[in-house]
Coordinates of C-alpha atoms in Angstrom, one line a residue:
Chain A
X1 CA -12.4 -3.7 26.5
X2 CA -10.1 -5.7 28.7
X3 CA -10.6 -8.9 26.7
X4 CA -10.0 -7.0 23.6
X5 CA -6.7 -5.7 24.9
X6 CA -5.6 -9.1 26.1
X7 CA -6.5 -10.7 22.7
X8 CA -4.5 -8.1 20.8
X9 CA -1.5 -8.5 23.1
X10 CA -1.5 -12.3 22.6
X11 CA -1.7 -11.7 18.8
X12 CA 1.2 -9.3 18.9
X13 CA 3.4 -11.8 20.8
X14 CA 2.5 -14.6 18.4
X15 CA 3.3 -12.4 15.4
X16 CA 6.6 -11.4 16.8
X17 CA 7.6 -15.0 17.5
X18 CA 6.6 -15.9 14.0
X19 CA 8.5 -13.0 12.5
X20 CA 11.6 -13.7 14.8
X21 CA 11.6 -17.4 13.7
X22 CA 11.1 -16.5 10.1
X23 CA 14.0 -14.0 10.2
X24 CA 16.2 -16.5 11.9
X25 CA 15.6 -19.3 9.4
X26 CA 15.7 -16.9 6.4
X27 CA 19.0 -15.6 7.4
X28 CA 20.3 -19.2 7.9
X29 CA 19.1 -20.1 4.5
X30 CA 21.5 -17.6 2.9
X31 CA 24.3 -19.5 1.3
X32 CA 27.8 -19.1 2.6
X33 CA 28.6 -17.6 6.0
X34 CA 29.3 -14.0 7.1
X35 CA 33.0 -14.6 7.7
X36 CA 33.8 -15.8 4.2
X37 CA 36.2 -13.5 2.6
X38 CA 39.6 -13.8 1.0
X39 CA 41.5 -12.4 4.1
X40 CA 40.2 -15.0 6.5
X41 CA 41.9 -18.4 6.6
X42 CA 39.9 -21.6 7.2
X43 CA 41.1 -21.7 10.8
X44 CA 40.1 -18.1 11.4
X45 CA 36.6 -18.8 10.0
X46 CA 36.3 -21.9 12.2
X47 CA 37.4 -19.9 15.3
X48 CA 34.9 -17.2 14.5
X49 CA 32.1 -19.7 13.8
X50 CA 32.9 -21.2 17.2
X51 CA 33.1 -17.8 19.0
X52 CA 29.6 -16.8 17.7
X53 CA 28.2 -20.3 18.3
X54 CA 27.5 -20.9 14.7
X55 CA 29.0 -24.4 14.8
X56 CA 26.2 -25.7 17.0
X57 CA 23.2 -27.6 15.5
X58 CA 20.6 -25.3 14.1
X59 CA 17.9 -25.9 16.8
X60 CA 20.4 -25.0 19.5
X61 CA 21.3 -21.8 17.7
X62 CA 17.6 -21.1 17.4
X63 CA 17.0 -21.6 21.1
X64 CA 19.9 -19.4 22.1
X65 CA 18.7 -16.7 19.6
X66 CA 15.2 -16.8 21.0
X67 CA 16.4 -16.8 24.6
X68 CA 18.6 -13.8 23.8
X69 CA 15.7 -12.1 22.1
X70 CA 13.5 -12.4 25.2
X71 CA 16.2 -10.8 27.2
X72 CA 16.4 -7.9 24.8
X73 CA 19.7 -8.9 23.2
X74 CA 20.0 -8.7 19.5
X75 CA 23.6 -9.6 19.0
X76 CA 26.6 -7.9 17.6
X77 CA 27.1 -6.3 14.3
X78 CA 29.3 -8.3 12.0
X79 CA 30.8 -5.6 10.0
X80 CA 31.8 -3.5 13.0
X81 CA 32.6 -6.1 15.6
X82 CA 32.1 -5.1 19.2
X83 CA 29.2 -2.8 18.4
X84 CA 26.0 -4.2 19.7
X85 CA 22.8 -4.0 17.6
X86 CA 20.9 -2.7 20.6
X87 CA 23.5 0.1 21.0
X88 CA 23.2 1.0 17.3
X89 CA 19.4 1.1 17.6
X90 CA 19.4 3.2 20.8
X91 CA 21.9 5.7 19.4
X92 CA 20.2 6.2 16.0
X93 CA 16.5 5.8 16.8
X94 CA 16.3 9.3 18.3
X95 CA 16.7 11.1 15.0
X96 CA 14.2 8.8 13.3
X97 CA 11.7 9.2 16.1
X98 CA 11.8 13.0 16.0
X99 CA 11.4 13.1 12.3
X100 CA 8.7 10.5 12.3
X101 CA 6.7 12.3 15.0
X102 CA 6.9 15.6 13.2
X103 CA 5.8 13.9 10.0
X104 CA 2.8 12.2 11.8
X105 CA 1.6 15.4 13.4
X106 CA 2.0 17.4 10.2
X107 CA 0.2 14.7 8.2
X108 CA -2.8 14.6 10.5
X109 CA -3.2 18.3 10.7
X110 CA -2.8 19.0 7.0
X111 CA -4.6 15.9 5.9
X112 CA -7.7 16.5 8.1
X113 CA -7.8 20.2 7.1
X114 CA -7.6 19.5 3.4
X115 CA -10.2 16.7 3.7
X116 CA -12.5 18.9 5.6
X117 CA -12.2 21.8 3.1
X118 CA -12.8 19.4 0.2
X119 CA -15.9 18.0 1.8
X120 CA -17.3 21.5 2.6
X121 CA -16.8 22.6 -1.0
X122 CA -18.0 19.2 -2.4
X123 CA -17.9 19.1 -6.2
X124 CA -16.5 22.6 -6.5
X125 CA -13.1 23.5 -7.9
X126 CA -11.4 23.4 -4.5
X127 CA -12.7 19.9 -3.9
X128 CA -11.5 18.7 -7.3
X129 CA -8.0 20.2 -6.6
X130 CA -7.9 18.5 -3.2
X131 CA -8.9 15.2 -4.7
X132 CA -6.3 15.5 -7.4
X133 CA -3.5 16.5 -5.0
X134 CA -4.5 13.5 -2.8
X135 CA -4.2 11.1 -5.8
X136 CA -0.8 12.8 -6.7
X137 CA 0.4 12.2 -3.1
X138 CA -0.6 8.6 -3.3
X139 CA 1.1 8.1 -6.7
X140 CA 4.5 9.8 -6.3
X141 CA 6.9 7.7 -4.3
X142 CA 8.5 9.3 -1.4
X143 CA 12.0 8.8 -2.7
X144 CA 11.0 10.8 -5.8
X145 CA 9.5 13.6 -3.7
X146 CA 12.6 13.6 -1.6
X147 CA 15.2 13.6 -4.3
X148 CA 13.3 16.1 -6.5
X149 CA 12.9 18.5 -3.6
X150 CA 16.5 18.1 -2.7
X151 CA 17.4 19.1 -6.2
X152 CA 15.0 22.0 -6.6
X153 CA 15.2 23.6 -3.1
X154 CA 18.6 22.4 -2.0
X155 CA 20.7 22.6 -5.2
X156 CA 18.9 24.9 -7.6
X157 CA 17.6 27.4 -5.1
X158 CA 19.8 27.0 -2.0
X159 CA 17.0 27.6 0.6
X160 CA 17.6 24.4 2.5
X161 CA 20.6 22.2 3.4
X162 CA 20.8 19.2 1.1
X163 CA 21.7 16.9 3.9
X164 CA 21.8 16.4 7.7
X165 CA 19.5 17.2 10.5
X166 CA 21.3 20.0 12.4
X167 CA 18.7 22.8 12.8
X168 CA 14.9 23.1 12.7
X169 CA 15.0 24.1 9.0
X170 CA 16.6 20.8 8.1
X171 CA 13.3 19.1 9.2
X172 CA 11.3 20.8 6.4
X173 CA 12.3 18.7 3.4
X174 CA 12.4 15.3 5.0
X175 CA 9.1 16.0 6.7
X176 CA 7.4 16.9 3.4
X177 CA 8.9 13.8 1.7
X178 CA 7.7 11.6 4.6
X179 CA 4.2 13.1 5.0
X180 CA 3.2 13.4 1.4
X181 CA 1.6 9.9 1.3
X182 CA -0.1 10.0 4.7
X183 CA -1.4 13.5 3.9
X184 CA -3.0 12.1 0.7
X185 CA -4.5 9.2 2.5
X186 CA -5.9 11.2 5.4
X187 CA -7.3 13.8 3.0
X188 CA -9.2 11.1 1.2
X189 CA -10.4 9.4 4.4
X190 CA -11.6 12.7 6.0
X191 CA -13.2 13.9 2.8
X192 CA -15.3 10.7 2.3
X193 CA -16.3 10.3 5.9
X194 CA -17.1 14.0 6.2
X195 CA -19.3 13.8 3.2
X196 CA -21.2 11.0 4.7
X197 CA -21.5 12.7 8.1
X198 CA -22.7 16.0 6.6
X199 CA -25.8 14.3 5.3
X200 CA -26.8 13.1 8.8
X201 CA -29.9 14.4 10.6
X202 CA -28.1 16.0 13.4
X203 CA -26.2 18.2 10.9
X204 CA -29.5 19.4 9.5
X205 CA -30.6 20.2 13.1
X206 CA -27.4 22.1 13.7
X207 CA -28.0 24.0 10.4
X208 CA -31.7 24.7 11.5
X209 CA -30.4 26.1 14.8
X210 CA -28.6 28.6 12.7
X211 CA -25.0 27.7 13.5
X212 CA -22.3 28.9 11.2
X213 CA -21.0 26.3 8.6
X214 CA -17.5 26.4 10.2
X215 CA -19.0 25.6 13.6
X216 CA -21.1 22.8 12.2
X217 CA -18.1 21.2 10.5
X218 CA -15.7 21.6 13.4
X219 CA -18.0 20.8 16.4
X220 CA -20.5 18.4 14.9
X221 CA -19.0 16.9 11.8
X222 CA -15.3 16.5 12.6
X223 CA -16.0 14.6 15.8
X224 CA -17.6 11.8 13.8
X225 CA -15.7 12.1 10.6
X226 CA -12.3 11.7 12.4
X227 CA -13.0 8.0 13.2
X228 CA -11.5 6.5 10.0
X229 CA -8.5 8.7 10.5
X230 CA -7.9 7.1 13.9
X231 CA -7.9 3.6 12.3
X232 CA -5.4 4.8 9.8
X233 CA -2.9 5.9 12.4
X234 CA -1.6 2.3 12.8
X235 CA -0.9 1.7 9.1
X236 CA 0.4 5.3 8.8
X237 CA 3.2 4.6 11.3
X238 CA 4.2 1.8 8.9
X239 CA 4.3 4.2 6.0
X240 CA 6.3 6.7 8.0
X241 CA 8.8 4.1 9.1
X242 CA 9.4 2.5 5.7
X243 CA 9.4 6.0 4.3
X244 CA 12.1 7.1 6.8
X245 CA 14.4 4.3 5.4
X246 CA 14.6 6.0 2.0
X247 CA 14.3 9.6 3.2
X248 CA 17.2 9.1 5.6
X249 CA 19.2 7.7 2.7
X250 CA 18.5 10.7 0.5
X251 CA 19.1 13.3 3.2
X252 CA 22.0 11.5 4.8
X253 CA 20.4 11.6 8.2
X254 CA 22.1 9.4 10.8
X255 CA 18.9 7.6 11.9
X256 CA 17.8 4.1 12.1
X257 CA 16.7 4.0 8.5
X258 CA 20.1 4.9 7.3
X259 CA 21.6 2.1 9.4
X260 CA 19.0 -0.3 8.0
X261 CA 19.9 0.5 4.4
X262 CA 23.6 0.4 5.2
X263 CA 23.1 -3.0 6.9
X264 CA 21.3 -4.3 3.9
X265 CA 24.1 -3.1 1.5
X266 CA 26.7 -4.7 3.8
X267 CA 24.7 -7.9 4.3
X268 CA 25.2 -7.3 8.1
X269 CA 22.7 -10.1 9.1
X270 CA 22.4 -9.5 12.8
X271 CA 21.9 -5.8 12.2
X272 CA 19.2 -6.5 9.6
X273 CA 17.4 -9.0 11.8
X274 CA 17.6 -6.7 14.8
X275 CA 16.4 -3.6 13.1
X276 CA 13.6 -5.6 11.4
X277 CA 12.4 -6.9 14.7
X278 CA 12.7 -3.5 16.3
X279 CA 10.6 -2.0 13.4
X280 CA 8.0 -4.7 13.8
X281 CA 7.7 -4.1 17.5
X282 CA 7.2 -0.3 16.9
X283 CA 4.7 -0.9 14.3
X284 CA 2.7 -3.4 16.3
X285 CA 2.7 -1.2 19.3
X286 CA 1.5 1.7 17.1
X287 CA -1.3 -0.3 15.6
X288 CA -2.3 -1.6 19.1
X289 CA -2.4 2.0 20.4
X290 CA -4.4 3.1 17.4
X291 CA -6.9 0.3 18.0
X292 CA -7.2 1.3 21.7
X293 CA -7.6 4.9 20.6
X294 CA -10.4 3.9 18.2
X295 CA -12.1 1.9 20.9
X296 CA -12.0 4.9 23.2
X297 CA -13.2 7.4 20.6
X298 CA -16.0 5.3 19.1
X299 CA -18.9 5.1 21.6
X300 CA -20.3 2.0 19.8
X301 CA -17.2 0.0 20.7
X302 CA -17.5 0.8 24.4
X303 CA -21.1 -0.4 24.5
X304 CA -20.6 -3.6 22.6
X305 CA -17.5 -4.6 24.5
X306 CA -19.1 -3.8 27.8
X307 CA -16.9 -0.9 28.7
Chain B
X1 CA -65.1 -10.6 7.9
X2 CA -67.3 -9.0 5.3
X3 CA -65.7 -6.3 3.3
X4 CA -69.0 -4.8 2.1
X5 CA -69.8 -3.7 5.7
X6 CA -66.7 -1.5 5.8
X7 CA -68.2 1.9 5.8
X8 CA -65.0 3.8 5.5
X9 CA -64.2 2.6 2.1
X10 CA -67.3 2.2 -0.1
X11 CA -66.9 0.2 -3.2
X12 CA -66.5 2.4 -6.3
X13 CA -69.2 2.7 -8.7
X14 CA -68.9 -0.2 -11.2
X15 CA -69.7 2.2 -14.1
X16 CA -66.4 4.0 -13.4
X17 CA -64.4 0.9 -14.4
X18 CA -63.0 1.7 -17.8
X19 CA -60.6 -0.7 -19.4
X20 CA -57.1 0.8 -19.7
X21 CA -56.1 1.6 -23.2
X22 CA -53.7 -0.9 -24.5
X23 CA -50.3 0.6 -24.3
X24 CA -47.7 -0.3 -26.9
X25 CA -44.1 -0.4 -25.9
X26 CA -44.6 -0.6 -22.1
X27 CA -40.9 -1.3 -21.9
X28 CA -40.0 2.2 -23.1
X29 CA -41.7 3.8 -20.1
X30 CA -39.5 1.9 -17.6
X31 CA -35.9 2.8 -16.8
X32 CA -33.7 0.6 -18.9
X33 CA -32.2 -2.2 -16.9
X34 CA -28.6 -3.2 -17.3
X35 CA -26.4 -5.9 -16.0
X36 CA -23.8 -5.0 -13.4
X37 CA -21.0 -5.2 -16.0
X38 CA -22.8 -3.1 -18.6
X39 CA -23.6 -0.4 -16.0
X40 CA -20.0 -0.4 -14.6
X41 CA -18.7 0.0 -18.2
X42 CA -21.1 2.9 -18.8
X43 CA -20.0 4.7 -15.7
X44 CA -16.4 4.1 -16.5
X45 CA -16.6 5.4 -20.0
X46 CA -18.4 8.5 -18.9
X47 CA -15.7 9.2 -16.3
X48 CA -13.2 11.3 -18.4
X49 CA -10.6 11.4 -15.7
X50 CA -10.5 7.6 -15.5
X51 CA -10.6 7.2 -19.2
X52 CA -7.5 9.5 -19.5
X53 CA -5.7 7.3 -17.0
X54 CA -6.6 4.3 -19.1
X55 CA -5.3 5.9 -22.3
X56 CA -2.0 6.8 -20.6
X57 CA -1.7 3.2 -19.4
X58 CA -2.2 1.8 -22.9
X59 CA 0.4 4.3 -24.2
X60 CA 2.9 3.2 -21.5
X61 CA 2.4 -0.4 -22.3
X62 CA 2.9 0.3 -26.1
X63 CA 6.0 2.2 -25.4
X64 CA 7.3 -0.5 -23.1
X65 CA 7.0 -2.9 -26.0
X66 CA 8.1 -0.6 -28.9
X67 CA 10.1 2.0 -27.1
X68 CA 13.4 0.2 -27.0
X69 CA 13.1 -0.3 -30.8
X70 CA 12.7 3.4 -31.4
X71 CA 16.4 4.2 -30.7
X72 CA 19.5 2.8 -32.2
X73 CA 21.1 2.4 -28.8
X74 CA 20.9 -0.7 -26.7
X75 CA 20.0 -0.3 -23.0
X76 CA 23.2 -2.1 -21.9
X77 CA 25.8 -0.6 -24.1
X78 CA 28.1 1.5 -22.2
X79 CA 30.3 4.2 -23.7
X80 CA 32.3 6.2 -21.2
X81 CA 33.2 8.9 -23.7
X82 CA 29.5 9.7 -24.0
X83 CA 28.6 9.8 -20.3
X84 CA 26.2 12.4 -19.0
X85 CA 25.1 13.7 -22.4
X86 CA 22.1 15.9 -22.1
X87 CA 18.9 15.0 -23.8
X88 CA 19.0 15.8 -27.5
X89 CA 18.2 14.5 -31.0
X90 CA 20.6 11.6 -30.7
X91 CA 20.0 10.5 -27.1
X92 CA 16.4 11.6 -26.6
X93 CA 16.6 11.3 -22.8
X94 CA 20.4 11.8 -22.5
X95 CA 22.9 9.3 -21.2
X96 CA 23.8 8.2 -17.7
X97 CA 27.1 7.9 -15.8
X98 CA 28.3 5.0 -18.0
X99 CA 27.1 6.6 -21.2
X100 CA 24.1 4.3 -21.5
X101 CA 21.1 5.7 -23.4
X102 CA 18.4 6.7 -20.9
X103 CA 15.6 6.5 -23.5
X104 CA 16.3 2.8 -24.1
X105 CA 16.8 2.2 -20.4
X106 CA 13.6 4.0 -19.5
X107 CA 11.4 1.8 -21.7
X108 CA 13.3 -1.3 -20.7
X109 CA 12.6 -0.2 -17.1
X110 CA 8.9 0.2 -18.1
X111 CA 8.9 -3.4 -19.3
X112 CA 10.3 -4.7 -15.9
X113 CA 8.2 -2.4 -13.7
X114 CA 4.9 -3.2 -15.5
X115 CA 5.7 -6.9 -15.6
X116 CA 6.5 -7.0 -12.0
X117 CA 3.4 -5.0 -11.1
X118 CA 1.0 -7.0 -13.3
X119 CA 2.4 -10.5 -12.4
X120 CA 2.5 -9.7 -8.7
X121 CA -1.1 -8.5 -8.8
X122 CA -2.2 -11.6 -10.7
X123 CA -0.5 -13.8 -8.2
X124 CA -2.3 -11.9 -5.4
X125 CA -5.6 -12.5 -7.1
X126 CA -5.1 -16.1 -7.7
X127 CA -3.9 -16.8 -4.1
X128 CA -6.5 -14.5 -2.7
X129 CA -9.4 -16.0 -4.6
X130 CA -8.4 -19.5 -3.6
X131 CA -7.7 -18.9 0.1
X132 CA -10.4 -16.2 0.6
X133 CA -12.9 -18.3 -1.3
X134 CA -12.3 -21.3 1.0
X135 CA -12.4 -19.1 4.1
X136 CA -15.7 -17.5 3.1
X137 CA -17.4 -20.6 1.7
X138 CA -16.6 -23.2 4.2
X139 CA -16.7 -20.9 7.3
X140 CA -16.6 -22.4 10.7
X141 CA -13.3 -23.9 12.0
X142 CA -11.5 -23.6 8.6
X143 CA -12.3 -19.9 8.4
X144 CA -11.3 -19.3 12.0
X145 CA -7.9 -21.0 11.6
X146 CA -7.1 -19.4 8.3
X147 CA -8.3 -16.0 9.6
X148 CA -6.0 -16.3 12.6
X149 CA -3.1 -17.2 10.3
X150 CA -3.8 -14.3 7.9
X151 CA -4.2 -11.9 10.8
X152 CA -0.7 -12.8 12.1
X153 CA 0.8 -12.6 8.7
X154 CA -0.8 -9.3 8.1
X155 CA 0.5 -7.8 11.3
X156 CA 4.0 -8.3 10.0
X157 CA 4.9 -5.1 8.0
X158 CA 5.0 -6.2 4.4
X159 CA 7.9 -4.1 3.2
X160 CA 10.0 -5.7 6.0
X161 CA 9.1 -9.1 4.7
X162 CA 9.9 -8.0 1.2
X163 CA 13.3 -6.6 2.2
X164 CA 14.1 -9.8 4.2
X165 CA 13.1 -12.0 1.3
X166 CA 15.1 -9.7 -1.1
X167 CA 18.2 -10.1 1.2
X168 CA 17.8 -13.9 1.3
X169 CA 16.7 -14.8 -2.2
X170 CA 19.2 -12.5 -4.0
X171 CA 18.4 -9.8 -6.5
X172 CA 16.3 -10.1 -9.5
X173 CA 12.8 -9.8 -10.9
X174 CA 11.6 -13.2 -9.8
X175 CA 12.6 -12.5 -6.2
X176 CA 10.6 -9.3 -6.2
X177 CA 7.5 -11.0 -7.5
X178 CA 7.8 -13.8 -5.0
X179 CA 8.4 -11.3 -2.2
X180 CA 5.5 -9.2 -3.2
X181 CA 3.0 -12.0 -3.6
X182 CA 4.2 -13.7 -0.4
X183 CA 2.3 -11.0 1.5
X184 CA 0.1 -9.2 -1.0
X185 CA -2.6 -11.9 -1.2
X186 CA -3.9 -11.4 2.3
X187 CA -5.8 -8.2 1.5
X188 CA -7.4 -9.8 -1.6
X189 CA -8.3 -13.0 0.4
X190 CA -10.2 -10.8 3.0
X191 CA -12.1 -9.0 0.3
X192 CA -13.1 -12.3 -1.4
X193 CA -14.0 -13.8 1.9
X194 CA -16.3 -10.9 2.8
X195 CA -18.0 -11.0 -0.6
X196 CA -18.5 -14.8 -0.5
X197 CA -19.9 -14.7 3.0
X198 CA -22.4 -12.1 1.8
X199 CA -23.3 -14.1 -1.3
X200 CA -23.4 -17.6 -0.1
X201 CA -26.9 -17.2 1.4
X202 CA -28.4 -16.1 -1.9
X203 CA -31.2 -18.2 -3.5
X204 CA -29.1 -19.2 -6.5
X205 CA -26.7 -21.0 -4.2
X206 CA -29.5 -22.9 -2.7
X207 CA -30.8 -23.8 -6.2
X208 CA -27.3 -25.0 -7.2
X209 CA -27.2 -27.1 -4.1
X210 CA -30.6 -28.5 -4.8
X211 CA -29.6 -29.7 -8.3
X212 CA -26.7 -31.4 -6.6
X213 CA -23.6 -29.2 -7.3
X214 CA -20.7 -29.9 -5.1
X215 CA -19.0 -27.3 -2.9
X216 CA -16.1 -26.4 -5.1
X217 CA -18.3 -26.2 -8.2
X218 CA -20.6 -23.8 -6.5
X219 CA -17.7 -21.8 -5.2
X220 CA -15.9 -21.4 -8.5
X221 CA -18.8 -21.5 -10.9
X222 CA -21.4 -19.4 -9.1
X223 CA -19.8 -17.4 -6.3
X224 CA -16.4 -16.3 -7.6
X225 CA -17.8 -14.8 -10.9
X226 CA -20.1 -12.7 -8.8
X227 CA -17.3 -11.2 -6.8
X228 CA -15.3 -10.3 -9.9
X229 CA -16.1 -6.5 -9.5
X230 CA -14.3 -5.9 -6.3
X231 CA -11.6 -8.3 -7.2
X232 CA -10.8 -6.4 -10.4
X233 CA -10.8 -3.1 -8.6
X234 CA -8.5 -4.3 -5.9
X235 CA -6.2 -5.8 -8.6
X236 CA -6.0 -2.5 -10.5
X237 CA -5.0 -0.8 -7.3
X238 CA -2.5 -3.5 -6.3
X239 CA -0.5 -2.9 -9.5
X240 CA 0.7 0.6 -8.6
X241 CA 1.7 -0.6 -5.1
X242 CA 3.6 -3.5 -6.6
X243 CA 5.3 -1.1 -9.0
X244 CA 6.1 1.1 -6.0
X245 CA 7.5 -1.8 -4.0
X246 CA 9.7 -2.9 -6.9
X247 CA 11.1 0.7 -7.3
X248 CA 11.5 1.0 -3.5
X249 CA 13.5 -2.3 -3.3
X250 CA 15.6 -1.3 -6.4
X251 CA 16.2 2.1 -4.9
X252 CA 17.5 0.3 -1.7
X253 CA 19.7 -1.8 -4.0
X254 CA 17.8 -5.0 -3.4
X255 CA 15.9 -5.1 -6.6
X256 CA 16.8 -5.4 -10.3
X257 CA 20.6 -4.9 -10.8
X258 CA 22.4 -3.1 -13.5
X259 CA 22.9 -3.6 -16.4
X260 CA 19.2 -4.6 -16.4
X261 CA 17.1 -1.5 -15.8
X262 CA 14.1 -0.8 -13.8
X263 CA 12.9 2.7 -12.8
X264 CA 13.9 2.1 -9.2
X265 CA 17.4 1.0 -10.2
X266 CA 17.8 4.0 -12.5
X267 CA 16.7 6.4 -9.8
X268 CA 19.1 4.7 -7.4
X269 CA 22.0 5.0 -9.9
X270 CA 21.1 8.6 -10.4
X271 CA 21.4 9.6 -6.7
X272 CA 25.1 10.3 -7.0
X273 CA 24.8 12.3 -10.2
X274 CA 21.4 14.0 -10.5
X275 CA 22.5 17.2 -8.7
X276 CA 24.7 17.9 -11.6
X277 CA 22.9 15.9 -14.4
X278 CA 19.2 16.1 -13.4
X279 CA 18.0 14.2 -16.4
X280 CA 19.4 11.0 -15.0
X281 CA 16.7 11.3 -12.3
X282 CA 14.0 13.2 -14.2
X283 CA 13.0 10.6 -16.8
X284 CA 12.8 7.4 -14.8
X285 CA 11.2 9.2 -11.8
X286 CA 8.7 11.0 -14.1
X287 CA 7.7 7.8 -15.8
X288 CA 7.4 6.0 -12.5
X289 CA 5.0 8.7 -11.2
X290 CA 3.0 8.8 -14.5
X291 CA 2.6 5.1 -14.4
X292 CA 1.5 5.0 -10.7
X293 CA -0.8 8.0 -11.2
X294 CA -2.5 6.4 -14.3
X295 CA -3.1 3.1 -12.5
X296 CA -4.4 4.9 -9.4
X297 CA -6.7 7.1 -11.4
X298 CA -7.9 4.2 -13.5
X299 CA -8.4 2.1 -10.5
X300 CA -10.4 4.8 -8.6
X301 CA -12.5 5.2 -11.7
X302 CA -13.2 1.4 -11.7
X303 CA -14.0 1.5 -8.0
X304 CA -16.6 4.2 -8.6
X305 CA -17.9 2.3 -11.6
X306 CA -18.6 -0.8 -9.5
X307 CA -20.0 1.2 -6.6
X308 CA -23.8 1.0 -6.7
X309 CA -24.0 4.4 -5.0
X310 CA -22.5 6.3 -7.9
X311 CA -24.8 7.2 -10.8
X312 CA -24.2 7.5 -14.5
X313 CA -23.6 11.1 -15.3

């Protein structure tokens, strides 16, 4: 277990260094420079280049950039000078995090419940409906879910606010848009693993003991069928984060995703780089935790890794 | 050891040996045997759901080719006097903010979305087969190093890479294809690698080695063709995710730019207007969902068809 954690941590660090270097050189490969616009004279541009250290040789810039990164500095926004990328992230991430966590919890609960019901009524109508709903959830992009719901429930029937994140009701639409895809995936995973588990001998034993079907599924089946869902938690956080980028755009929520889309539209390179790296860290940490969670839940992992 | 002394099983009476009647058509009494491909095709064609998905796909492809010819309007022509016309006999799907015909734009969008999806999936397959094949077949150090590299690449969230490349390379269809295949091949490579590792200890590989075939010949002539099932399934399921990624990028303003149309671009353009003119969103979004749904359903059917556990119904 310890070796496993160390190996994964080393991997994460290498991946981050690769990504950080890649972002750096990619951004440098963009033609022109960020201060190029008709208002700035050549002298101003030179002065700004000097101020930001962009006149130094590339390798020196790279080293400074990496050194700053290790100290947790991500630089300054170019479009709103004086605002630091780390400040923007710390101010806006709260909203995204709240929304993301709600979406994760809702996805797991709804997805597992749907998958369980589908497996219990295998090949019956309920199962077929659940399978079809799952494939719908996988096929309909979150920005379509988001904008169609905004139109139907926010504009046509004014049950919800079309934008913002002021009260608890404002969470409903963004959460549905964010969790549609994870719910679909979790439903499929739970259904197929539950179907497999339900044919196991100990389930037959439980039936023979006369336990109720509900009790069998909840106490004996779910415990084993939940394993694939745990492995999905890592990739799911990726879906929720990339989803939040578009959902925040649709519902005009002042979260990190909104700043990310804005920074892309403005070509605000330090902000793009900073948020990309921040997202990468979050995702890798989420995957890492999911892996550890899996190792803890799965008794086979404990044994083979020597506890 | 003398068998005749075994008291527990006395030899049967020789008179009871009656020659078996000669049976004609012994073949008929056995279950018919099919090749993997034939069996997969039978399972697929008996799956109505998957076949419906396939039919919708063919229709979409036909409309992508012929749709733009079915209206007198060009997808680029703007006419500000005719902006936001509702769907009708003239403009089948209505017009957008600049008075462009949404019917023509939708099918032009279908061309772009389907092309991006299919080319990106093909690029994934080619890269994945080559790299995954090498990893699986040669094993050892080569596999270890390549596996480490792919593991690191894979841990970097792919949409972030796509966004970064989109920012750097500028907008356009080619960018999206490059960005999508830069990361998309990893999954395919792992699938090919796993398959090849399983297959390379089979007798026919040994036989090929015995007659003196070289490594690459065995890999591409004997092993890869036998992994085609999972490869095709993965490819079919890669297409919708590539279509989604294209739409996602275009929705963020990083993809195909107006006046060219992709479904994502059209949805993005409609964001400012759909609350009043819902058809600007409805048609591109609906087509995008239908295309993804059809690919997913068809891909699921293919996966079931190649899965030895499912039976012909």
